XYZ file of C-alpha atoms in Angstrom:
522
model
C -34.962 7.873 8.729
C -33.123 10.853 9.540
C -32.576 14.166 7.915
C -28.550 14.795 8.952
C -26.371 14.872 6.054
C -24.779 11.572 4.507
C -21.186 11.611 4.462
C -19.698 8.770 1.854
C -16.339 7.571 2.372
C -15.009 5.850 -0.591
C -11.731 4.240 -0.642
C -10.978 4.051 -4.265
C -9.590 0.668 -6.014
C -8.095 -0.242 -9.381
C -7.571 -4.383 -8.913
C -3.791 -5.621 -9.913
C -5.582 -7.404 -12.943
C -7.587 -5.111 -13.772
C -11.202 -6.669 -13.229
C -13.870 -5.893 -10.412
C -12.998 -8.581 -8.740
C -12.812 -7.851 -4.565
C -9.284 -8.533 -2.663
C -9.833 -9.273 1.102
C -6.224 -9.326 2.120
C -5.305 -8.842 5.638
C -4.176 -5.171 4.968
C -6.879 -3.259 3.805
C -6.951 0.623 3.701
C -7.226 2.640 7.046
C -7.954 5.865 5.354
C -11.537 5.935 5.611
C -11.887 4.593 9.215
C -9.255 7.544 9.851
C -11.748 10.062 7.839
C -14.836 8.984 9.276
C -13.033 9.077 12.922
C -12.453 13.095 12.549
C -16.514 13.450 11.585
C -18.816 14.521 13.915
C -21.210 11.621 13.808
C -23.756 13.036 15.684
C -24.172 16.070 13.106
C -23.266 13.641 9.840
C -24.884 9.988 8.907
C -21.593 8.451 7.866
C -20.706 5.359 6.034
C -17.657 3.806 4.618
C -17.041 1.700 1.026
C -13.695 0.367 0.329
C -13.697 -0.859 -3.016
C -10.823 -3.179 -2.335
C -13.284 -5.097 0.287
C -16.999 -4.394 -0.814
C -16.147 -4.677 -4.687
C -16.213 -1.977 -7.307
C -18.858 0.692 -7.372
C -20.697 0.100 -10.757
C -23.355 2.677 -12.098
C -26.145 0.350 -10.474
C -24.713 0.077 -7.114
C -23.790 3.599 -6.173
C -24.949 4.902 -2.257
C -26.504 8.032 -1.885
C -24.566 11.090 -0.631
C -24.619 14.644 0.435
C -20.440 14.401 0.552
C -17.950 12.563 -0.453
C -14.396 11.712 0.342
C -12.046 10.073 -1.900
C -8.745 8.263 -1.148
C -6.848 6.226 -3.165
C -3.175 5.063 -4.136
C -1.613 6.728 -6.576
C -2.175 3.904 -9.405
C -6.205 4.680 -8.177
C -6.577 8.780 -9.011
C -8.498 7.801 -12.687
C -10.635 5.878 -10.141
C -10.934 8.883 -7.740
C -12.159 11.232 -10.865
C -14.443 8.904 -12.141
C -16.454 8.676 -8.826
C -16.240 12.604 -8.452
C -17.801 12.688 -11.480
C -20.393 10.671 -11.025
C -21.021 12.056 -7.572
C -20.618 15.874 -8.676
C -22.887 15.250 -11.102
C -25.504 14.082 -8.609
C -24.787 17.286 -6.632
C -22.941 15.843 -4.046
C -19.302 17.994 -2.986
C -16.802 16.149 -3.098
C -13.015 15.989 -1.506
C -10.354 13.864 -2.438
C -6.709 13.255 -1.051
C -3.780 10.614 -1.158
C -0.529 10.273 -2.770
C -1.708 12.442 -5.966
C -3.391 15.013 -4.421
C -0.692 15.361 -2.022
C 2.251 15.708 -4.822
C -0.208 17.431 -7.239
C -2.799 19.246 -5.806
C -3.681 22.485 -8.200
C -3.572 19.871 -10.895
C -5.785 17.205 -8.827
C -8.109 20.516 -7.813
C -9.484 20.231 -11.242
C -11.504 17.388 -10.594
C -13.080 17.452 -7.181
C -14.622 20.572 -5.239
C -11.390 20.285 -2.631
C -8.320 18.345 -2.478
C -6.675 18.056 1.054
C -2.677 17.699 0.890
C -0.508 15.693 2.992
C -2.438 13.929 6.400
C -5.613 13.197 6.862
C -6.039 15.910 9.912
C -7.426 18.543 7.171
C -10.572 17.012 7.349
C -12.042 18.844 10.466
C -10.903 22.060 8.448
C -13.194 21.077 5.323
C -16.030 19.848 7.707
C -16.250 23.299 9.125
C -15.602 24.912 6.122
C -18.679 23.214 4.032
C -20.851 24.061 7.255
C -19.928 27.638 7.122
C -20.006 27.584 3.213
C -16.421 28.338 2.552
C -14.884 25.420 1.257
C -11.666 26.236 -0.079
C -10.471 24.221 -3.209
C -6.651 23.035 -1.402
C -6.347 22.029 2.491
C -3.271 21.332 3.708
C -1.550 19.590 6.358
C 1.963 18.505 6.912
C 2.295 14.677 7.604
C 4.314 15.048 10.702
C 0.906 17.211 12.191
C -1.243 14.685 14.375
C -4.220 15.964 16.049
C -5.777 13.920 18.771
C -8.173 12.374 18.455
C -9.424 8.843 18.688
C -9.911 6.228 15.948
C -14.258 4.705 16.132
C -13.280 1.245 15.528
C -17.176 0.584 15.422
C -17.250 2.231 12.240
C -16.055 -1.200 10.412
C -18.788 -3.704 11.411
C -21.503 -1.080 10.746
C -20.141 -1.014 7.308
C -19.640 -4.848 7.051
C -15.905 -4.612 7.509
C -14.006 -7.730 8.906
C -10.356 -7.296 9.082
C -8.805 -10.335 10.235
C -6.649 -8.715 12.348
C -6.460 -4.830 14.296
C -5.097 -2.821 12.044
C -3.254 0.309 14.069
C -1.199 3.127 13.853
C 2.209 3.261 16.334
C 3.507 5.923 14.038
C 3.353 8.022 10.945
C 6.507 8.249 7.649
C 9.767 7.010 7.868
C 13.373 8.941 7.652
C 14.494 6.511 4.455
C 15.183 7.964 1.370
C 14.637 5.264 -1.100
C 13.853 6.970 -4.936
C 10.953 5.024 -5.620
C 9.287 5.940 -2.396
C 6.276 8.428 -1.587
C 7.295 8.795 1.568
C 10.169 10.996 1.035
C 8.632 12.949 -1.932
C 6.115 13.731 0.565
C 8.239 14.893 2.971
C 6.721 12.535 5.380
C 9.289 12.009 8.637
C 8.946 9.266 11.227
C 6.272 10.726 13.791
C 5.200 8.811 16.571
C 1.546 8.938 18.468
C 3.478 8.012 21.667
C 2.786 4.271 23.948
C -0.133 5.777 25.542
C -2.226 6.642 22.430
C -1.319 3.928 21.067
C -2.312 1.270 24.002
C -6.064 3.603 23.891
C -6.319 2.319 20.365
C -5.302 -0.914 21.020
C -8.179 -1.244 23.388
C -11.204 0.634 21.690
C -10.451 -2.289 18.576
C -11.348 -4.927 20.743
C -14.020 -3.232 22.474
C -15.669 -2.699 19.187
C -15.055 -5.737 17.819
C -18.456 -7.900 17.310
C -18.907 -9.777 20.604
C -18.741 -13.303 19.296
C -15.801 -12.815 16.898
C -12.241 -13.982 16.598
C -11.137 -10.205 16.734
C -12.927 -10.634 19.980
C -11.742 -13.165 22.168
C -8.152 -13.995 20.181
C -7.425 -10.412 19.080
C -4.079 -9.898 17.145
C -2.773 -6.440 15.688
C -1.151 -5.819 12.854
C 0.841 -2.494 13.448
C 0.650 -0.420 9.903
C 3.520 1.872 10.374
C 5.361 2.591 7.356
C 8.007 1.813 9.347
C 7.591 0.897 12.855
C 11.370 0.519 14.284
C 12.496 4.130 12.877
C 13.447 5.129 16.499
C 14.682 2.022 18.636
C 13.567 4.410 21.751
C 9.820 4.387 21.369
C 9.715 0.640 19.853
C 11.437 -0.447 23.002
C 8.962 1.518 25.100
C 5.919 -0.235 22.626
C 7.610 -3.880 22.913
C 7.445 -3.178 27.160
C 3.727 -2.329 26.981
C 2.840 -5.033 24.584
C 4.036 -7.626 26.821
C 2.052 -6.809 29.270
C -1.150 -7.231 27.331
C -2.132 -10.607 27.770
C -5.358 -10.482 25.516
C -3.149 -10.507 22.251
C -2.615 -13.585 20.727
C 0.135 -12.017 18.166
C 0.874 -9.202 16.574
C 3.044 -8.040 13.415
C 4.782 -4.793 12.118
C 6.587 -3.659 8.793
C 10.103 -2.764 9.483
C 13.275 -2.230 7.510
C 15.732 -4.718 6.867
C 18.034 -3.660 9.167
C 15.955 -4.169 12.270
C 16.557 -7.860 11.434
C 20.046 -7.517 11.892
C 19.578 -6.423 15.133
C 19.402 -9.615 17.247
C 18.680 -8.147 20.725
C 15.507 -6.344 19.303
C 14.634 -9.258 17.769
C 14.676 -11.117 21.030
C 12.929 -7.999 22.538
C 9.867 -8.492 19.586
C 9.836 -11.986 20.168
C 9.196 -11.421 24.100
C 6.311 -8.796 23.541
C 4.585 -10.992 21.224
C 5.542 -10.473 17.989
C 4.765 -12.865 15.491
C 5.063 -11.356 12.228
C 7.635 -8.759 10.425
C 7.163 -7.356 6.903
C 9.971 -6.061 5.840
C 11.373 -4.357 2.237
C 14.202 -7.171 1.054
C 14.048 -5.764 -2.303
C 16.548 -7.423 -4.190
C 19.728 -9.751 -3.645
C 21.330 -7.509 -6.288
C 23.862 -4.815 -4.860
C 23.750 -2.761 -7.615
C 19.839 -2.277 -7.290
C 20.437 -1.838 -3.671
C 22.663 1.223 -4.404
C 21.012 2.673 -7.591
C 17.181 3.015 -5.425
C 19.213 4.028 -2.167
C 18.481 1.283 -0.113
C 21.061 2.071 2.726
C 19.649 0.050 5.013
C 20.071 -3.148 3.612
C 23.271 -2.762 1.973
C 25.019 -3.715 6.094
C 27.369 -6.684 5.668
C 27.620 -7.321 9.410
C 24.968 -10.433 9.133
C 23.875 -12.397 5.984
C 19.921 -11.733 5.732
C 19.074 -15.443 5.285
C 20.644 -15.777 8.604
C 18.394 -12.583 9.969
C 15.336 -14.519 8.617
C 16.306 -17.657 10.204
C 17.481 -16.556 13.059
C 14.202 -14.375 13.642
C 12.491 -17.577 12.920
C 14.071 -19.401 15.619
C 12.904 -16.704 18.068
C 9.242 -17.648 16.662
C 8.701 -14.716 13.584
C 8.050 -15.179 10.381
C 9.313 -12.862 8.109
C 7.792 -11.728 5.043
C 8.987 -9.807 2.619
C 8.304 -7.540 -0.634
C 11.075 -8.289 -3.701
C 11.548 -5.910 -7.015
C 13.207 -5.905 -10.311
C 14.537 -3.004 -12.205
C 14.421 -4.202 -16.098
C 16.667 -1.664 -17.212
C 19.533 -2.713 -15.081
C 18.706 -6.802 -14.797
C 17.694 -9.313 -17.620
C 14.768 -11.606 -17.893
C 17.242 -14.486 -17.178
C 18.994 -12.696 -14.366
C 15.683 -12.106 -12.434
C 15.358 -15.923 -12.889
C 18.399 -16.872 -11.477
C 17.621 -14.605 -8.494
C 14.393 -16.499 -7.509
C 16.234 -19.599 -7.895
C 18.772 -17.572 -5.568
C 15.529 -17.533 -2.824
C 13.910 -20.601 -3.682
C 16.926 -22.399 -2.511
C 17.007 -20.843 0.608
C 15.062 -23.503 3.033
C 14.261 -20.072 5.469
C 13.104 -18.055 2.716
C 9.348 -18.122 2.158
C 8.591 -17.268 -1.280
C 7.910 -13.342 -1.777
C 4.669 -11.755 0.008
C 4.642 -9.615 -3.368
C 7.263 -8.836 -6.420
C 6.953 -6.004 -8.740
C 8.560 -3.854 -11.423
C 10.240 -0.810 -9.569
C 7.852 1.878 -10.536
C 8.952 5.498 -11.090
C 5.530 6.765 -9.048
C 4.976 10.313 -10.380
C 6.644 13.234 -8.050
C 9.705 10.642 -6.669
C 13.403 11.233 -7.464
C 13.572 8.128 -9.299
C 10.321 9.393 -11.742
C 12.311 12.267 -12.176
C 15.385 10.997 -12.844
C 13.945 8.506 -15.308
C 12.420 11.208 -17.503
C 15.634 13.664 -17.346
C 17.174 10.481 -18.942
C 14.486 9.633 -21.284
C 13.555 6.212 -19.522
C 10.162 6.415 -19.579
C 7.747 5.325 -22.692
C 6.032 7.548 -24.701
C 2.132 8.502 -23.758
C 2.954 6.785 -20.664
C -0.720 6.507 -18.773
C -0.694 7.182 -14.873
C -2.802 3.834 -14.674
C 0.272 1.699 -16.102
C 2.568 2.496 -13.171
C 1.148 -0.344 -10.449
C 4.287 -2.035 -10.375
C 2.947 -4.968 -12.647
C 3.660 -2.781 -15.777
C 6.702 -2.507 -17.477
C 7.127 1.138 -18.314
C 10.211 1.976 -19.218
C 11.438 2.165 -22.728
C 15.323 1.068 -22.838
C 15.454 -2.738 -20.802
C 18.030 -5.293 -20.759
C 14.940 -7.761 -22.830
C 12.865 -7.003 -25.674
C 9.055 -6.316 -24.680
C 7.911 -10.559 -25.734
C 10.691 -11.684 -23.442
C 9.354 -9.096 -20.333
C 5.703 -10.115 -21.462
C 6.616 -13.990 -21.134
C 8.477 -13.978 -18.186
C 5.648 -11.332 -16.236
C 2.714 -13.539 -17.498
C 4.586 -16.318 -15.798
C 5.306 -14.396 -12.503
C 2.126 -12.738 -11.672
C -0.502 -15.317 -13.357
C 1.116 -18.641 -13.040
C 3.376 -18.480 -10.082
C 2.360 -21.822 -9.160
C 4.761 -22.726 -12.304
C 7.707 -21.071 -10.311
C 8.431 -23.798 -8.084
C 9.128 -27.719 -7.158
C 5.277 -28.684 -5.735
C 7.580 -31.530 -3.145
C 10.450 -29.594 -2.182
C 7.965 -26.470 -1.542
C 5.873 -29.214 0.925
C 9.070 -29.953 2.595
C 10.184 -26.755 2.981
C 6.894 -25.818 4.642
C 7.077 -28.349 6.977
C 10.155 -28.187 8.207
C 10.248 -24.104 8.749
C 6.317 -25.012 10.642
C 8.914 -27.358 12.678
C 10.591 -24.687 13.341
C 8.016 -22.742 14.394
C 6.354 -25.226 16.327
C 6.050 -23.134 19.643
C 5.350 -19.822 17.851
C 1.881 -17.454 18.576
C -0.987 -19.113 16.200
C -0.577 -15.846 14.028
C 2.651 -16.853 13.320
C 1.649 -20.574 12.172
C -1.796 -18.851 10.317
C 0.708 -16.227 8.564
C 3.335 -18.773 7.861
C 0.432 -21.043 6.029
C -1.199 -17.828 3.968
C 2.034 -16.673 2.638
C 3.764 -20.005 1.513
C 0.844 -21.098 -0.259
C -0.565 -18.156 -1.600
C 1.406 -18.061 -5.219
C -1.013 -21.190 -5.484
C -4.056 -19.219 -4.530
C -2.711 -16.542 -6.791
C -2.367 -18.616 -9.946
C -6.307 -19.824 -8.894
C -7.448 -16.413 -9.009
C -5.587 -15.505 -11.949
C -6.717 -17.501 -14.855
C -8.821 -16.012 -17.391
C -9.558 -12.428 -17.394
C -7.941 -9.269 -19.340
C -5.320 -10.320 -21.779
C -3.072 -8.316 -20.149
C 0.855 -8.056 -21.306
C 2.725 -6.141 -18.524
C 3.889 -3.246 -20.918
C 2.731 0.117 -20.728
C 0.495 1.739 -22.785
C -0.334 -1.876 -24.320
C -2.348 -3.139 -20.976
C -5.862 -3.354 -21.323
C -7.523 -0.321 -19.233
C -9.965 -1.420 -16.066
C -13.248 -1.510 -17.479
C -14.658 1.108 -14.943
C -13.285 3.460 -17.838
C -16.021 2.260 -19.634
C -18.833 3.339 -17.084
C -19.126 6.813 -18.215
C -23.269 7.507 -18.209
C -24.305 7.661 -21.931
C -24.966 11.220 -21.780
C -22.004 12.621 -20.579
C -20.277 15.702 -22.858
C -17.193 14.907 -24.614
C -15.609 17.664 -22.600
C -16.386 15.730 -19.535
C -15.419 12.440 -20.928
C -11.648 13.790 -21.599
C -11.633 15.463 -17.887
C -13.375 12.341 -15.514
C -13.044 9.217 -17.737
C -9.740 9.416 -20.369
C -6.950 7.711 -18.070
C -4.633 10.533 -17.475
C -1.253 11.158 -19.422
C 2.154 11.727 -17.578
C 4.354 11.464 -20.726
C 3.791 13.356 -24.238
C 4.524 11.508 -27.464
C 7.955 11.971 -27.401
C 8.447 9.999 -23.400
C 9.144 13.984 -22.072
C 7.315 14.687 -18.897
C 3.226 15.958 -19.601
C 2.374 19.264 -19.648
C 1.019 19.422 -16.836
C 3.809 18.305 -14.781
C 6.079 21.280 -15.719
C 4.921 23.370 -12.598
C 5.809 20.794 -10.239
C 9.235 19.570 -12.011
C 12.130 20.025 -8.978
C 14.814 22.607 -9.520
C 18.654 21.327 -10.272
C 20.480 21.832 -7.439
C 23.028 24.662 -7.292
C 26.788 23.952 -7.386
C 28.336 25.013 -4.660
C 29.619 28.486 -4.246
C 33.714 28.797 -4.500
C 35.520 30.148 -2.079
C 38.452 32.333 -2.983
């Protein structure tokens, strides 16, 4: 027993089809490992639930708690307010941050007792704040500000955490500008912890790691920069200390595309031990490339099935992340393109595809509702990149709801079962002397639209168009008593269009100013 205060750290999760079911993929969410890192455990008894790993909290499963943080995706705020309420109610104070609360926070302070904006670092700030009794409702602090301090990688197997891999930081933001990106509406530049930090981190993971694991004894990181070859400087200076570590069996990053046109840092990854790259192909289609500001992949100097292959050759796989815009490209046109990449023997088949989603506070959400894009009573729980939420597409809503059944339930459906074999086998070929991350990642991602159909059958009737979907049932897990007042503030999903597809009331404070002409000169 003991009698210091219980901290709860809950990393809040709506599941892509909407059930309770758990998603153990190999990136999970570092946000409460970074929380519970800047808490004074000696003063605090402090546990961490990701509800992405552990499963979704239900009314009979909740922990007990003195405070509370919350972090979530943006898709996940309805989540966030239904656990403060649940958690307020029991008397607990609770703090939330993330996307929302970073874009929004005098709107998101409605819900919790304090809402920290932009990087995690506020939380010493509200720590000493609750102690002294002066918690103020907004923290803030800018995403480029890193404090030092160091990362309690013991933290995950006392809460029954099991990453596959280290999951680390190199780096914070990214200087990209792509619309649909929260990175730039956040103001969040490129801002490095620097090789020594980073090395320290590298080394406390395995030193916590349990002592007969795989994490252990054939460690590989996975670096989760949102963009870790921003500055060319500082990666070279990573790659050089990464080579000399002889304890990692692999590691991966998420980079831009046009890293992978860069053949001499490709070699350089491929010396240090690289085994994996994530990177943001997007689309084939030019047009999308220039409407969303993708810059850096619109280089002709290299084709970027010839960046994949040759990065292959060097003994990394590359995965990638693909989107469609269905206002500017047709059901049948998004068909032809993954016939486009299913043809392409180096091409693995996408980690993930989505609908382009206007999240709220980016230039391309606001963009979309100065031009009347978006649907009417559009719900802030509808834009998870699986939901079709604009109003004026090149297909009528059956056509989007056919081909998006297909896609994300029965991707399995997409492709020839013998040429996919063969295709596997000759790019493992290929990879024959690559790191056994590489071959283990190469495996996961070829096969997983398989796995995916697997997991997908059954459940929520769900149709891919906004304000149509099915809502999560955790909606429904509002205790019998609670006021009608507080149903409509913690439990009814919130609103970010009115009935006629303008942006909610709400959102008026926080709408960005036109930009003045430029003054003449006479």
């Amino acid at each position: 027993m003991t009698d210091r205060p219980r901290v709860l750290i809950i990393c809040a999760h709506f599941h892509g089809d909407r059930s309770f079911k758990r998603d153990l993929s190999l990136l999970q969410p570092s946000a409460g490992l970074q929380i519970g890192s800047l808490i004074d455990p000696e003063r605090y008894e402090i546990s961490i639930y990701q509800e992405m790993w552990h499963g979704s909290l239900t009314p009979d499963r909740l922990p007990s708690a003195d405070i509370v943080f919350l972090s979530g995706l943006a898709k996940d705020f309805d989540r966030q307010r239904q656990l403060s309420y649940v958690y307020r109610r029991r008397g607990a104070k609770v703090i939330a941050g993330g996307y929302f609360c970073t874009m929004f926070p005098e709107f998101a302070a409605r819900f919790f007792d304090a809402v920290c904006a932009g990087g995690v670092d506020s939380v010493v700030d509200v720590m000493a704040d609750l102690e002294a009794g002066t918690l103020k409702s907004i923290y803030r602090s800018p995403q480029t500000r890193l404090t030092d301090y160091r990362i309690r990688y013991e933290m995950l197997a006392e809460n029954d955490l099991h990453p596959a891999s280290h999951l680390v930081e190199a780096s914070r933001g990214c200087n990209f500008k792509c619309d649909f990106c929260v990175i730039p509406a956040e103001g969040a530049r490129h801002t490095k912890y620097g090789v020594e930090r980073v090395t320290q981190a590298i080394n406390d993971a395995v030193a916590a790691s349990p002592f007969w694991s795989v994490r252990r004894w054939l460690p590989t990181v996975w670096f989760i920069d949102n963009n870790f070859g921003n500055d060319l400087r500082y990666l070279r200076e990573l790659c050089a200390e990464l080579a000399k570590d002889r304890r990692l069996k692999g590691w991966g990053a998420l980079v831009t595309q046009d890293i992978l046109k860069n053949r001499k840092i490709i070699d350089l990854l491929a010396q240090s031990g690289c085994a994996v790259l994530f990177t943001g192909l997007e689309s084939l289609d030019l047009d999308f490339l220039h409407r969303h500001d993708k810059v850096q992949n619109l280089s002709k100097s290299t084709n970027f099935v010839d960046d994949i292959a040759y990065a292959q050759s060097r003994g990394i796989v590359v995965i990638y992340g693909y989107l469609f815009d269905p206002r500017i490209t047709s059901v049948e046109a998004m068909r032809a393109q993954l016939d486009t990449i299913l043809s392409h023997r180096a091409l693995l088949f996408p980690s993930f595809i989505a609908i382009v989603s206007p999240l709220v506070g980016t230039k391309l959400f606001w963009q979309a509702a100065r031009a009347g894009e978006l649907r009417p009573n559009l719900r802030l729980r509808d834009i998870d990149g699986q939901t079709v939420v604009y109003g004026d597409c090149q297909d009528t809503d059956d056509r989007l709801t056919a081909f998006l059944t297909q896609l994300f339930r029965r991707p399995d459906t997409l492709v020839n079962r013998p040429r996919h074999l063969l295709d596997f086998l000759r790019r493992a070929w290929t990879l024959r002397r690559a790191s056994p991350l590489a071959h283990v990642v190469h495996f996961q991602a070829h096969f997983r639209l398989f796995n995916l159909a697997k997991r997908r059958k059954g459940g929520l009737g769900l149709n891919y168009i906004a304000g149509e979907q099915p809502l999560d049932g955790h909606y429904d897990h509002a205790p019998p008593d609670i006021t009608p007042e507080d149903r409509a503030l913690y439990f009814d999903p919130i609103l970010v269009t009115d009935a006629a597809g303008a942006p909610a009331s709400w959102l008026e404070p926080y709408q960005p100013q036109p930009a003045r002409a430029p003054a003449m000169v006479s």
